[in-house]
């Protein structure tokens, strides 16, 4: 651990730049970096980081051999060439400390109807200690924390003694291909920290995720003779019901899982988008449902996909119309493994000490029922991968917001972690 | 009944103009007269009818006091001022015969994905004795039949001895306001014939129809904590299930109905359009379902609407989230009564005789589980209202088509009906 004078200097530097950090956060929240529309924010970040002396590598998902990797996920309705990644590297002469990747995703999920928000969803409004906005919490707050942790070190007159790659990536909310692309581009380090908004806890385990689109056809007829046709909407509802039942079975099995035995129903199934039909008085000819289902660490992705396909096929077999017009499953996104960070790593110990210093209490651990990008590092590249960051509310919902005071302390905690993990040397 | 020489002259005239009738039908099928987009076809028809010597009155739904009528239905997302009606009147000097309204709707329902059709849906392709296209069957074939029945009379050298109003209306598929508007405009007659494609049967009874939009809100959250939110899609599915159960009850009661006791499940409930959510991994914040449900002749529309509202409210009471976020019901279209044409009318007897002459067999009767526009005349204006017309397949579905030979015979049948009902006098 850095000595107390160093820690105090970091604290002072975080404090001194915190207004600027909040302005930075507000700036990046104002970008509507929805899927497929992240490039303008990535341009902003690339310029910003280059202006602070980073060596910036900017590339798209079309620039790496993504499809050849077994863990790449299919992308539908988005152009890989438009999906820009930013890797900003700080090298301080000869690297003799441990290297580190700091990575945050800047893609956000749709904000929904604006009238259901208390504030305009991209306004970055500040109220009662919270900064509001789609992405303010998940996870632009973490991006601000990691960037200004690095700024604090520099402002205090130091440079990390190991190479640090500050990365902003896309596709975290849909495939994970952004994080994977940085590895395919060749970046490696001795540890990775992804400051997802965990409320100052380390993520001990996260579930995997599958995305799929159910496509159901119907035989449209005039509703007057509805019994001779097939209603694709009600057929889709039967399939969703079958998948809900499938999820109940999966959650029963989860009760004996090493990390998830204490979590109630850790496998979440979600029909998230539905669309079908075009006239109230015609039996609908088609219905599509975009779904998400989880899987636990240690489960096999291919097996989980096959189980979904079996479930849908069995439900169709029980239905007169679906038997003849079998539903299709389009795998159109996440095919993500779950991941557990085994306790006892050096990286986690260093982070725990930094957290203790910043917050004055022990770092807790959490078991997550969502996915994050650490899996690529931990599972496939044997790099200790820490998921730890700020606190907020409303992820994927309305009035998403980050806790401003918590962000300040998290920034210090991450700065202390970098200082300890990489070591420091004076700026030249 | 006209004498046999007159009938033979009509038959010859229908025959002589039948190629022209088919071209006319193809022309009007090629107009994509979807709801809100009927005006170009109405312009075509107004010009065409004016060119044949009709006095043409063209007006919009905004030109009549529609909303003051208790049987007007709400229109959502369409502009009444854009909804054009055409009334073309043939007057042959002093009217001493019975007057007649011939009315057809020219609005069509959406055609669905074109790739599910064997032919382009507005191509009016002819194959194996059928003319294909959205609306070819429901009910542009009937429009062609009534228009060319009148043409045959004129070509044979006669004029109906009573005033005849040839009307093409909109909104039959959504509210019925087009037909109602012609009455509000002031048109009346001693009988009305609506040549819906009944396959040469008289419609003894038709059901009423209600349209409503279910609006369900959810509490969106990240799917990782789905149990703290509410999924508007699955909530909507529960409401649809409740409405299906409600329909079962209604159909049980229908077994004692005077006209529907022999019809299996005459009340049709149809969720026809669904849309909800915007991200597979967010619990959806909203879901809307456009629904249609029938009611039997003699049922009260207001009571049927109240029963739907009770059903939805009760289903919501059983659900933790819906209780706090009660679903809304938007009545956004049909509020249509059912109607039964009592047997024994003079108008029906005249039509039966015309049918016998044209087809060489007795006219059958059918009990319809869909709505048509005759109700306005029969229920509220005491005008005998006959629904009788050509034969086809695929209404509201793919490969909609009309039977060309049947259309020819139906045209003659309608010409004979006009001749007998109105009487004939020589053209001057």
Coordinates of C-alpha atoms in Angstrom, one line a residue, chain A residues 35 109-113 115-116 138 173-174 209 211 217-218 220-227 231 233-234 237 240 244 268 270-287 290-292 334 369-370 395-398, chain B residues 35 109-113 115-116 138 173-174 209 211 217-218 220-227 231 233-234 237 240 244 268 270-287 290-292 334 369-370 395-398:
Chain A
X35 CA -26.4 0.5 -29.4
X109 CA -29.9 0.5 -23.1
X110 CA -33.0 2.4 -24.4
X111 CA -34.4 4.9 -22.0
X112 CA -38.1 4.1 -22.6
X113 CA -40.9 6.7 -22.7
X115 CA -42.6 11.0 -19.8
X116 CA -41.9 8.2 -17.3
X138 CA -24.7 1.8 -15.7
X173 CA -25.4 -4.7 -23.0
X174 CA -25.9 -7.0 -26.0
X209 CA -26.7 -14.6 -20.5
X211 CA -30.4 -13.7 -26.0
X217 CA -46.0 -17.5 -37.5
X218 CA -49.8 -17.7 -37.6
X220 CA -54.2 -15.2 -40.6
X221 CA -57.9 -15.2 -41.2
X222 CA -60.8 -12.9 -40.6
X223 CA -61.5 -13.1 -36.9
X224 CA -65.0 -14.2 -37.8
X225 CA -63.6 -17.6 -38.6
X226 CA -60.8 -17.4 -36.1
X227 CA -61.0 -21.2 -35.4
X231 CA -53.1 -16.5 -33.7
X233 CA -49.7 -13.6 -30.5
X234 CA -51.4 -16.2 -28.4
X237 CA -47.7 -16.4 -25.2
X240 CA -43.3 -17.7 -23.1
X244 CA -41.2 -19.5 -17.6
X268 CA -33.9 -14.7 -14.8
X270 CA -37.2 -12.0 -19.5
X271 CA -39.4 -11.4 -22.6
X272 CA -38.2 -7.9 -23.2
X273 CA -39.6 -6.9 -26.6
X274 CA -42.7 -8.1 -28.3
X275 CA -44.3 -7.1 -31.6
X276 CA -46.9 -8.8 -33.7
X277 CA -49.9 -8.4 -35.9
X278 CA -51.2 -5.4 -37.8
X279 CA -55.0 -5.3 -37.4
X280 CA -57.3 -5.8 -34.4
X281 CA -59.8 -7.8 -36.4
X282 CA -57.3 -10.1 -38.2
X283 CA -55.7 -13.1 -36.5
X284 CA -52.0 -12.0 -36.4
X285 CA -49.7 -13.7 -38.9
X286 CA -46.6 -13.2 -36.9
X287 CA -45.2 -12.4 -33.5
X290 CA -36.9 -10.9 -27.9
X291 CA -35.9 -12.8 -24.8
X292 CA -33.1 -13.1 -22.3
X334 CA -25.4 -12.7 -25.9
X369 CA -27.6 -12.2 -11.5
X370 CA -26.5 -10.2 -14.5
X395 CA -30.2 0.5 -14.1
X396 CA -32.3 -0.2 -17.2
X397 CA -35.2 1.7 -15.6
X398 CA -36.5 5.2 -15.2
Chain B
X35 CA -57.4 2.9 -43.4
X109 CA -57.1 -4.3 -43.8
X110 CA -53.3 -4.5 -43.9
X111 CA -52.0 -7.2 -46.2
X112 CA -49.2 -8.5 -43.9
X113 CA -45.8 -9.6 -45.1
X115 CA -43.6 -12.7 -48.9
X116 CA -46.4 -14.7 -47.4
X138 CA -63.6 -8.1 -49.0
X173 CA -63.2 -2.4 -41.0
X174 CA -62.6 -0.2 -38.0
X209 CA -67.8 -5.8 -32.5
X211 CA -62.3 -2.7 -30.3
X217 CA -47.4 -0.4 -17.7
X218 CA -44.5 -2.1 -16.0
X220 CA -38.7 -1.4 -15.6
X221 CA -35.6 -2.6 -13.9
X222 CA -32.5 -4.5 -14.9
X223 CA -33.4 -8.1 -15.5
X224 CA -30.8 -9.0 -12.9
X225 CA -33.3 -7.8 -10.3
X226 CA -36.4 -8.7 -12.2
X227 CA -38.3 -9.6 -9.1
X231 CA -42.8 -7.1 -16.8
X233 CA -45.4 -8.1 -21.5
X234 CA -46.2 -10.9 -19.1
X237 CA -50.4 -11.9 -21.3
X240 CA -55.3 -11.7 -22.5
X244 CA -60.0 -15.6 -23.2
X268 CA -64.6 -14.3 -31.1
X270 CA -58.8 -11.6 -30.9
X271 CA -55.6 -10.0 -29.7
X272 CA -54.6 -8.6 -33.1
X273 CA -51.7 -6.3 -32.5
X274 CA -49.1 -6.3 -29.7
X275 CA -46.1 -4.2 -29.1
X276 CA -44.1 -3.7 -25.9
X277 CA -40.6 -3.1 -24.5
X278 CA -37.4 -2.0 -26.1
X279 CA -34.6 -4.2 -24.8
X280 CA -34.2 -7.9 -24.2
X281 CA -32.4 -7.4 -20.9
X282 CA -34.8 -4.8 -19.4
X283 CA -38.1 -5.7 -18.0
X284 CA -40.5 -3.9 -20.4
X285 CA -42.1 -0.8 -19.1
X286 CA -45.1 -0.9 -21.3
X287 CA -47.1 -3.2 -23.5
X290 CA -55.2 -4.1 -29.7
X291 CA -58.1 -6.4 -29.2
X292 CA -61.4 -7.2 -30.8
X334 CA -65.8 -0.4 -33.2
X369 CA -69.6 -14.0 -36.7
X370 CA -68.3 -10.7 -38.1
X395 CA -60.5 -12.3 -46.1
X396 CA -58.0 -10.6 -43.8
X397 CA -55.5 -13.3 -44.7
X398 CA -53.0 -14.1 -47.5

